[in-house]
Short mmCIF file of C-alpha atoms and ligand atoms in Angstrom, two decimals:
data_model
loop_
_atom_site.label_atom_id
_atom_site.label_comp_id
_atom_site.label_asym_id
_atom_site.label_seq_id
_atom_site.Cartn_x
_atom_site.Cartn_y
_atom_site.Cartn_z
CA MET A 1 -48.53 -38.47 -2.58
CA SER A 2 -45.24 -37.81 -4.31
CA PRO A 3 -43.67 -40.66 -6.23
CA ASN A 4 -40.55 -40.29 -4.07
CA ALA A 5 -42.56 -41.06 -0.96
CA VAL A 6 -43.74 -44.25 -2.62
CA ALA A 7 -40.17 -45.13 -3.38
CA SER A 8 -38.76 -44.51 0.02
CA ASP A 9 -41.16 -46.10 2.42
CA ILE A 10 -44.20 -47.72 0.92
CA GLY A 11 -42.50 -50.45 -1.09
CA THR A 12 -44.56 -52.14 -3.77
CA ASP A 13 -48.03 -51.10 -2.64
CA VAL A 14 -49.68 -50.73 -6.03
CA SER A 15 -52.63 -48.76 -4.67
CA VAL A 16 -50.47 -45.65 -4.32
CA GLU A 17 -48.10 -46.15 -7.22
CA PRO A 18 -47.72 -43.31 -9.68
CA VAL A 19 -48.89 -44.45 -13.07
CA HIS A 20 -45.45 -44.41 -14.69
CA LEU A 21 -44.16 -46.79 -12.02
CA SER A 22 -47.10 -49.14 -12.40
CA TRP A 23 -46.56 -49.21 -16.18
CA ALA A 24 -42.89 -50.09 -15.67
CA ASN A 25 -43.94 -52.82 -13.22
CA ARG A 26 -46.36 -54.35 -15.71
CA LEU A 27 -43.66 -54.45 -18.37
CA ILE A 28 -40.96 -55.92 -16.10
CA SER A 29 -43.39 -58.67 -14.98
CA ILE A 30 -43.37 -60.09 -18.51
CA ASP A 31 -40.21 -62.07 -19.25
CA THR A 32 -38.98 -60.73 -22.59
CA VAL A 33 -35.45 -62.13 -22.56
CA SER A 34 -34.47 -61.90 -26.23
CA ARG A 35 -34.63 -65.64 -26.88
CA HIS A 36 -38.29 -65.72 -25.78
CA SER A 37 -41.24 -64.30 -27.69
CA ASN A 38 -42.14 -60.71 -26.77
CA LEU A 39 -45.71 -61.02 -28.06
CA GLY A 40 -47.26 -61.05 -24.56
CA LEU A 41 -45.82 -57.63 -23.84
CA ILE A 42 -46.54 -56.22 -27.30
CA GLU A 43 -50.17 -57.39 -27.17
CA LEU A 44 -50.62 -55.91 -23.70
CA ILE A 45 -49.47 -52.51 -25.01
CA ARG A 46 -51.43 -52.86 -28.27
CA ASP A 47 -54.65 -53.64 -26.35
CA ASP A 48 -54.10 -50.78 -23.97
CA LEU A 49 -53.53 -48.35 -26.85
CA LYS A 50 -56.67 -49.69 -28.52
CA ARG A 51 -58.71 -48.88 -25.41
CA SER A 52 -57.42 -45.31 -25.76
CA GLY A 53 -58.48 -45.25 -29.41
CA ILE A 54 -54.95 -45.62 -30.82
CA ASP A 55 -54.26 -48.22 -33.52
CA ALA A 56 -50.82 -49.77 -33.43
CA THR A 57 -48.96 -51.31 -36.35
CA LEU A 58 -47.08 -54.49 -35.60
CA THR A 59 -44.23 -55.76 -37.74
CA PHE A 60 -42.97 -59.23 -37.13
CA GLY A 61 -39.75 -61.20 -36.90
CA LYS A 62 -39.04 -64.83 -37.68
CA ASP A 63 -42.06 -67.18 -37.36
CA ARG A 64 -44.11 -64.21 -36.05
CA LYS A 65 -42.77 -64.99 -32.57
CA TRP A 66 -41.46 -61.46 -32.07
CA ALA A 67 -43.01 -58.14 -32.97
CA ASN A 68 -42.25 -54.44 -33.12
CA LEU A 69 -44.99 -51.98 -32.29
CA PHE A 70 -45.36 -48.55 -33.86
CA ALA A 71 -48.20 -46.25 -32.84
CA THR A 72 -48.98 -42.60 -33.39
CA ILE A 73 -50.84 -40.03 -31.37
CA PRO A 74 -51.82 -37.58 -34.10
CA ALA A 75 -51.53 -33.82 -33.91
CA HIS A 76 -54.76 -31.96 -33.10
CA ASP A 77 -55.42 -31.48 -36.82
CA GLY A 78 -55.08 -35.21 -37.46
CA GLU A 79 -51.56 -34.99 -38.93
CA ILE A 80 -49.56 -38.17 -38.43
CA ASN A 81 -46.42 -37.19 -40.29
CA GLY A 82 -43.45 -35.40 -38.74
CA GLY A 83 -43.31 -35.15 -34.97
CA ILE A 84 -41.19 -37.01 -32.46
CA VAL A 85 -40.55 -40.72 -32.01
CA LEU A 86 -40.05 -42.16 -28.54
CA SER A 87 -38.08 -45.32 -29.08
CA GLY A 88 -37.30 -48.26 -26.84
CA HIS A 89 -36.47 -51.94 -27.15
CA THR A 90 -38.76 -54.41 -25.41
CA ASP A 91 -36.30 -57.26 -24.98
CA VAL A 92 -34.00 -57.72 -22.01
CA VAL A 93 -30.77 -59.65 -21.44
CA PRO A 94 -30.84 -63.08 -19.73
CA VAL A 95 -30.62 -63.58 -15.98
CA ASP A 96 -28.94 -67.02 -16.26
CA GLY A 97 -26.13 -67.53 -13.79
CA GLN A 98 -26.73 -64.20 -12.06
CA ALA A 99 -27.27 -64.05 -8.29
CA TRP A 100 -30.39 -61.93 -7.81
CA ASP A 101 -31.65 -61.02 -4.33
CA SER A 102 -35.25 -61.09 -5.58
CA ASP A 103 -37.17 -62.51 -8.55
CA PRO A 104 -35.96 -60.49 -11.58
CA PHE A 105 -39.45 -60.64 -13.10
CA LYS A 106 -41.24 -59.50 -9.93
CA PRO A 107 -40.52 -55.77 -9.84
CA ALA A 108 -39.93 -54.38 -6.37
CA VAL A 109 -39.23 -50.91 -5.04
CA ARG A 110 -36.66 -50.81 -2.24
CA GLU A 111 -34.97 -47.69 -0.89
CA GLY A 112 -35.96 -45.52 -3.82
CA ARG A 113 -34.92 -48.02 -6.47
CA LEU A 114 -37.09 -50.07 -8.79
CA TYR A 115 -35.49 -53.52 -9.11
CA GLY A 116 -36.16 -55.98 -11.92
CA ARG A 117 -34.73 -57.19 -15.21
CA GLY A 118 -35.17 -54.35 -17.67
CA ALA A 119 -35.95 -51.72 -14.99
CA CYS A 120 -33.01 -49.69 -16.26
CA ASP A 121 -32.60 -51.10 -19.78
CA MET A 122 -35.22 -50.04 -20.79
CA LYS A 123 -38.67 -50.79 -19.49
CA GLY A 124 -38.50 -47.89 -17.06
CA PHE A 125 -38.36 -45.51 -20.01
CA ILE A 126 -41.02 -47.32 -22.04
CA GLY A 127 -43.39 -47.48 -19.04
CA THR A 128 -42.87 -43.79 -18.30
CA ALA A 129 -43.52 -42.84 -21.93
CA LEU A 130 -46.69 -44.97 -22.10
CA SER A 131 -47.99 -43.48 -18.84
CA LEU A 132 -48.12 -40.08 -20.55
CA ILE A 133 -50.56 -41.15 -23.27
CA PRO A 134 -53.60 -39.55 -21.54
CA GLU A 135 -51.62 -36.30 -21.24
CA MET A 136 -50.58 -36.52 -24.89
CA GLN A 137 -54.15 -37.16 -25.99
CA SER A 138 -55.63 -34.31 -24.05
CA ALA A 139 -52.93 -31.88 -25.18
CA ARG A 140 -53.54 -29.87 -28.34
CA LEU A 141 -50.53 -31.38 -30.08
CA SER A 142 -49.05 -29.30 -32.90
CA LYS A 143 -47.12 -32.38 -34.07
CA PRO A 144 -47.69 -36.09 -33.60
CA ILE A 145 -45.89 -38.25 -31.06
CA HIS A 146 -44.94 -41.78 -32.07
CA PHE A 147 -44.03 -44.85 -30.06
CA ALA A 148 -41.49 -47.18 -31.66
CA LEU A 149 -41.01 -50.33 -29.59
CA SER A 150 -38.67 -52.92 -31.02
CA PHE A 151 -37.76 -56.55 -30.40
CA ASP A 152 -34.33 -58.19 -30.16
CA GLU A 153 -32.16 -55.11 -29.77
CA GLU A 154 -29.91 -56.90 -27.30
CA VAL A 155 -28.97 -59.59 -29.79
CA GLY A 156 -27.93 -57.14 -32.48
CA CYS A 157 -30.73 -54.69 -33.37
CA VAL A 158 -32.74 -57.34 -35.21
CA GLY A 159 -36.22 -55.85 -34.89
CA ALA A 160 -35.78 -52.10 -35.41
CA PRO A 161 -34.65 -52.29 -39.07
CA ILE A 162 -37.88 -54.15 -39.92
CA MET A 163 -39.97 -51.45 -38.24
CA ILE A 164 -38.00 -48.61 -39.86
CA ALA A 165 -38.33 -50.22 -43.31
CA ASP A 166 -42.10 -50.40 -42.75
CA LEU A 167 -42.21 -46.69 -41.82
CA MET A 168 -40.35 -45.79 -44.97
CA LYS A 169 -42.73 -47.94 -47.01
CA ARG A 170 -45.73 -46.23 -45.49
CA GLY A 171 -44.21 -42.79 -46.07
CA ILE A 172 -44.02 -41.91 -42.38
CA SER A 173 -41.10 -39.59 -41.78
CA PRO A 174 -40.87 -38.25 -38.23
CA ASP A 175 -38.83 -35.10 -37.57
CA GLY A 176 -36.74 -36.61 -34.81
CA CYS A 177 -36.29 -39.52 -32.45
CA ILE A 178 -35.42 -39.87 -28.78
CA VAL A 179 -34.02 -43.29 -27.85
CA GLY A 180 -34.56 -43.76 -24.11
CA GLU A 181 -31.55 -45.95 -23.31
CA PRO A 182 -30.15 -45.28 -19.83
CA THR A 183 -28.10 -42.07 -19.86
CA SER A 184 -29.08 -40.68 -16.44
CA MET A 185 -31.32 -38.31 -18.42
CA ARG A 186 -28.32 -36.64 -20.06
CA PRO A 187 -28.31 -36.15 -23.82
CA ILE A 188 -25.93 -38.49 -25.65
CA VAL A 189 -25.05 -37.17 -29.09
CA ALA A 190 -22.85 -39.95 -30.40
CA HIS A 191 -22.05 -43.62 -30.07
CA LYS A 192 -19.94 -46.10 -31.95
CA GLY A 193 -21.21 -48.53 -34.56
CA ILE A 194 -21.38 -52.25 -33.83
CA ASN A 195 -20.32 -54.75 -36.47
CA ALA A 196 -20.24 -58.42 -35.44
CA TYR A 197 -19.54 -61.26 -37.85
CA LYS A 198 -19.14 -65.01 -37.84
CA CYS A 199 -16.46 -66.56 -40.02
CA CYS A 200 -16.28 -70.20 -41.01
CA VAL A 201 -13.07 -71.49 -42.61
CA ARG A 202 -13.42 -74.90 -44.30
CA GLY A 203 -10.19 -76.74 -45.02
CA ARG A 204 -9.50 -80.43 -45.53
CA ALA A 205 -8.84 -83.04 -42.86
CA VAL A 206 -6.04 -85.61 -43.20
CA HIS A 207 -3.84 -87.52 -40.76
CA SER A 208 -1.45 -85.07 -39.16
CA SER A 209 1.56 -86.96 -40.55
CA LEU A 210 0.36 -85.94 -44.02
CA THR A 211 -0.05 -82.17 -43.53
CA PRO A 212 0.86 -81.25 -47.14
CA ASN A 213 -2.20 -83.20 -48.30
CA GLY A 214 -4.64 -81.35 -46.04
CA VAL A 215 -5.73 -77.74 -45.70
CA ASN A 216 -5.37 -76.47 -42.14
CA ALA A 217 -8.49 -74.42 -41.37
CA ILE A 218 -7.12 -73.17 -38.04
CA GLU A 219 -4.00 -71.75 -39.65
CA TYR A 220 -5.97 -69.84 -42.28
CA ALA A 221 -8.39 -68.59 -39.61
CA ALA A 222 -5.40 -67.47 -37.55
CA ARG A 223 -4.04 -65.46 -40.48
CA LEU A 224 -7.38 -63.72 -40.93
CA ILE A 225 -7.57 -63.00 -37.20
CA CYS A 226 -4.06 -61.49 -37.31
CA PHE A 227 -5.19 -59.32 -40.24
CA ILE A 228 -8.14 -58.06 -38.14
CA SER A 229 -5.77 -57.43 -35.25
CA ASP A 230 -3.49 -55.43 -37.59
CA ILE A 231 -6.46 -53.26 -38.57
CA ALA A 232 -7.13 -52.65 -34.86
CA ARG A 233 -3.48 -51.69 -34.26
CA GLU A 234 -3.52 -49.36 -37.25
CA HIS A 235 -6.58 -47.48 -35.91
CA ARG A 236 -5.07 -47.28 -32.45
CA LYS A 237 -1.84 -45.83 -33.82
CA ASN A 238 -3.08 -43.61 -36.64
CA GLY A 239 -6.70 -42.81 -35.73
CA PRO A 240 -8.93 -41.14 -36.62
CA PHE A 241 -9.40 -40.12 -33.00
CA ASP A 242 -12.32 -38.60 -31.13
CA ASN A 243 -11.33 -37.84 -27.56
CA LEU A 244 -14.92 -37.48 -26.38
CA PHE A 245 -15.10 -41.31 -26.44
CA ASP A 246 -13.61 -43.38 -23.59
CA VAL A 247 -11.70 -45.37 -26.18
CA PRO A 248 -11.10 -42.61 -28.72
CA PHE A 249 -10.52 -44.78 -31.82
CA THR A 250 -12.14 -47.64 -33.75
CA THR A 251 -11.51 -51.04 -32.16
CA ALA A 252 -11.54 -54.56 -33.60
CA GLN A 253 -11.01 -58.04 -32.23
CA ALA A 254 -11.79 -61.74 -32.62
CA SER A 255 -13.67 -62.86 -29.53
CA LEU A 256 -14.76 -66.51 -29.93
CA ILE A 257 -13.07 -69.40 -31.69
CA GLN A 258 -13.61 -73.10 -32.21
CA GLY A 259 -11.78 -75.51 -34.48
CA GLY A 260 -10.22 -78.91 -35.01
CA ASN A 261 -11.15 -82.22 -33.46
CA ALA A 262 -7.95 -84.08 -32.56
CA ILE A 263 -4.22 -83.43 -32.04
CA ASN A 264 -3.30 -85.82 -34.84
CA THR A 265 -5.72 -84.51 -37.49
CA VAL A 266 -5.29 -81.52 -39.76
CA PRO A 267 -8.34 -79.43 -38.82
CA ALA A 268 -11.04 -79.31 -41.48
CA GLU A 269 -12.99 -76.50 -39.91
CA CYS A 270 -12.45 -73.40 -37.80
CA GLN A 271 -15.18 -70.97 -36.82
CA PHE A 272 -14.60 -67.68 -35.12
CA GLN A 273 -16.49 -64.51 -34.38
CA PHE A 274 -15.12 -61.02 -34.61
CA GLU A 275 -16.40 -57.54 -34.15
CA PHE A 276 -15.33 -54.01 -34.74
CA ARG A 277 -16.72 -50.88 -33.18
CA ASN A 278 -16.26 -47.93 -35.45
CA LEU A 279 -16.26 -44.27 -34.60
CA PRO A 280 -19.38 -42.82 -36.25
CA THR A 281 -17.11 -40.88 -38.62
CA VAL A 282 -15.40 -44.08 -39.83
CA ASN A 283 -17.15 -46.05 -42.56
CA PRO A 284 -17.65 -49.64 -41.28
CA GLU A 285 -18.18 -50.89 -44.82
CA ASP A 286 -14.60 -49.93 -45.71
CA ILE A 287 -13.26 -51.97 -42.79
CA PHE A 288 -15.40 -54.96 -43.67
CA ALA A 289 -14.36 -54.69 -47.33
CA ARG A 290 -10.69 -54.93 -46.30
CA ILE A 291 -11.33 -58.03 -44.19
CA SER A 292 -13.43 -59.81 -46.80
CA SER A 293 -11.03 -58.91 -49.60
CA TYR A 294 -8.07 -60.33 -47.63
CA ALA A 295 -10.06 -63.55 -47.16
CA ARG A 296 -11.22 -63.70 -50.79
CA ASP A 297 -8.20 -62.39 -52.68
CA VAL A 298 -5.26 -63.55 -50.54
CA LEU A 299 -6.19 -66.53 -48.37
CA LEU A 300 -8.73 -68.31 -50.54
CA PRO A 301 -6.53 -68.56 -53.67
CA GLU A 302 -3.81 -70.14 -51.49
CA MET A 303 -6.33 -72.59 -50.04
CA HIS A 304 -7.63 -73.45 -53.50
CA LEU A 305 -4.11 -74.21 -54.68
CA GLU A 306 -3.90 -76.80 -51.92
CA ASN A 307 -7.43 -78.11 -52.48
CA PRO A 308 -10.26 -76.55 -54.53
CA ASP A 309 -12.90 -77.89 -52.17
CA THR A 310 -12.24 -75.29 -49.47
CA ALA A 311 -13.99 -72.08 -48.48
CA ILE A 312 -14.17 -69.06 -46.22
CA GLU A 313 -17.64 -67.79 -45.35
CA ILE A 314 -18.32 -64.61 -43.42
CA ARG A 315 -21.81 -63.66 -42.35
CA PRO A 316 -23.09 -60.76 -40.24
CA LEU A 317 -24.37 -61.42 -36.72
CA ALA A 318 -25.19 -57.86 -35.75
CA VAL A 319 -24.64 -54.65 -37.60
CA ALA A 320 -25.81 -51.35 -36.12
CA PRO A 321 -24.57 -48.00 -37.36
CA GLY A 322 -22.93 -45.44 -35.11
CA LEU A 323 -24.63 -42.19 -34.15
CA GLU A 324 -23.35 -38.66 -34.59
CA ALA A 325 -26.13 -36.19 -33.89
CA THR A 326 -25.72 -32.67 -35.17
CA GLU A 327 -26.09 -29.85 -32.67
CA GLN A 328 -28.20 -27.95 -35.19
CA ALA A 329 -30.84 -30.71 -35.40
CA ALA A 330 -34.14 -29.62 -33.87
CA ILE A 331 -34.31 -32.83 -31.79
CA THR A 332 -30.84 -32.18 -30.30
CA GLN A 333 -31.81 -28.63 -29.43
CA LEU A 334 -35.13 -29.73 -27.95
CA VAL A 335 -33.54 -32.40 -25.72
CA ARG A 336 -30.80 -29.98 -24.66
CA ALA A 337 -33.43 -27.38 -23.77
CA LEU A 338 -35.63 -29.85 -21.87
CA THR A 339 -32.71 -31.27 -19.86
CA SER A 340 -30.88 -27.91 -19.53
CA ASN A 341 -27.77 -29.87 -20.42
CA ARG A 342 -25.33 -28.69 -23.07
CA GLU A 343 -22.51 -31.15 -22.37
CA LYS A 344 -21.25 -33.03 -25.41
CA ARG A 345 -21.32 -36.68 -24.36
CA LYS A 346 -20.38 -39.69 -26.44
CA VAL A 347 -20.62 -43.32 -25.35
CA ALA A 348 -19.09 -46.62 -26.36
CA TYR A 349 -22.27 -48.72 -26.27
CA GLY A 350 -24.51 -48.96 -29.32
CA THR A 351 -28.22 -48.14 -29.54
CA GLU A 352 -30.95 -48.05 -32.16
CA ALA A 353 -30.43 -44.29 -32.57
CA GLY A 354 -27.87 -44.90 -35.33
CA LEU A 355 -30.48 -46.87 -37.30
CA PHE A 356 -33.07 -44.08 -37.11
CA GLN A 357 -30.43 -41.51 -37.97
CA LYS A 358 -29.30 -43.55 -40.98
CA ALA A 359 -32.93 -43.68 -42.14
CA GLY A 360 -32.99 -39.87 -42.19
CA ILE A 361 -34.62 -39.34 -38.79
CA PRO A 362 -32.33 -37.14 -36.64
CA SER A 363 -31.84 -38.95 -33.34
CA ILE A 364 -30.45 -38.53 -29.86
CA VAL A 365 -30.19 -40.82 -26.83
CA CYS A 366 -31.65 -39.74 -23.49
CA GLY A 367 -33.28 -41.93 -20.88
CA PRO A 368 -33.54 -42.74 -17.17
CA GLY A 369 -31.04 -44.84 -15.23
CA ASP A 370 -27.34 -45.50 -15.44
CA ILE A 371 -25.95 -47.96 -18.00
CA GLU A 372 -23.76 -49.22 -15.11
CA GLN A 373 -26.89 -50.79 -13.60
CA ALA A 374 -27.99 -52.50 -16.81
CA HIS A 375 -27.43 -56.17 -17.68
CA LYS A 376 -26.34 -57.08 -14.11
CA ALA A 377 -27.88 -59.04 -11.23
CA ASN A 378 -30.17 -56.76 -9.20
CA GLU A 379 -30.64 -54.37 -12.12
CA TYR A 380 -32.40 -51.26 -10.91
CA VAL A 381 -33.37 -47.76 -11.82
CA GLU A 382 -33.64 -44.95 -9.30
CA VAL A 383 -37.31 -44.00 -8.97
CA ARG A 384 -36.29 -40.36 -9.02
CA GLN A 385 -34.74 -40.99 -12.47
CA LEU A 386 -38.15 -42.21 -13.65
CA ASP A 387 -39.71 -39.11 -12.13
CA GLU A 388 -37.17 -36.97 -13.96
CA CYS A 389 -37.98 -38.80 -17.20
CA HIS A 390 -41.68 -38.21 -16.54
CA ASN A 391 -41.04 -34.48 -16.10
CA PHE A 392 -38.87 -34.41 -19.21
CA LEU A 393 -41.56 -36.07 -21.36
CA SER A 394 -44.31 -33.88 -19.84
CA LYS A 395 -42.29 -30.83 -20.83
CA MET A 396 -41.80 -32.32 -24.28
CA VAL A 397 -45.60 -32.68 -24.64
CA LEU A 398 -45.98 -29.09 -23.52
CA SER A 399 -43.40 -27.95 -26.09
CA LEU A 400 -45.48 -29.66 -28.79
CA THR A 401 -48.73 -28.15 -27.60
CA ALA A 402 -50.22 -25.63 -29.98
CA PRO A 403 -51.74 -22.51 -28.45
CA ALA A 404 -55.54 -22.63 -28.44
CA ILE A 405 -57.08 -20.35 -31.04
ZN1 LIG B 501 -30.75 -51.22 -24.04
#
């Protein structure tokens, strides 16, 4: 029975499901919306690996409510260093307020599509990768294959840095990493960096008839926001530019704001959030340094002149580096060869690939499904995309198989 036949006319009959589809179904059935613990899913995978004789290393987030899982299938000679990482995040975005036609946590196959929260982003990929473990174990692997499953990617790549730091500490340095975010199985060689911050401006409240005695937090916040907007305009006008991106320059904006409590009171506090998305060739630290130095060296001294008991605090919400894979990297060449795709594609959305790359592990993004179908009501992945991913990973295993002596 071909997987496509299952997709087209047999629906969710688990008795005939190909194993990669049943793995995806198991994962989608566990609600791992980022705000909830992902331990149920991580323990399910850990226990399954254990039954196959593979020990997984868990690294934990706050209060041990969330965990990353890293596991290695060694090469035939027992080597666990080098090799390829298959990376995916286990959390999914919320379904609140979305009109779903079926229960988002009850996966269902209809007309060749697997529906469910995370089907596309990115439990379809993780399930497909896990379904190949028996094949990986029976192959005579010349290099190890690693699984790197993270928590809380959707809320700003919270989990992956903890897992990567642990790898570095344990001296594990894989040769390359494939991040299976939805790309319709086309290699993505670059994405922008994400840099999101929260700023809190603390002024001093007084009656609005006495403005010279207060410090207006909204006005100072507004000046900082205008400064950020000027940076955005500068990049739009002067570049640098990379026309392979939809928006070919670095962008910046303030996106949320809250401040003041009454029309007749000088506002004591204003909080806002801002983000900038840098081209991978633009250093995000330089941009942040300009923003924080304007706050510290221009605005704050003025505020202190009015009242010393005032402040501007800026803290990061999510910082994930951009990705720029080199064509010469072995992982880029391997993924290009396995997909027979040499197009140079760059995308606006961020992934964990930039984090692996920054840690010295050459990375590329390639996974089943279309990002268009992610995060929405009735999220789905085409079953044939999962089949394609299965073929791609099978070929990858084959490419890592050492000839028998
Ligand atoms: Zn994702």
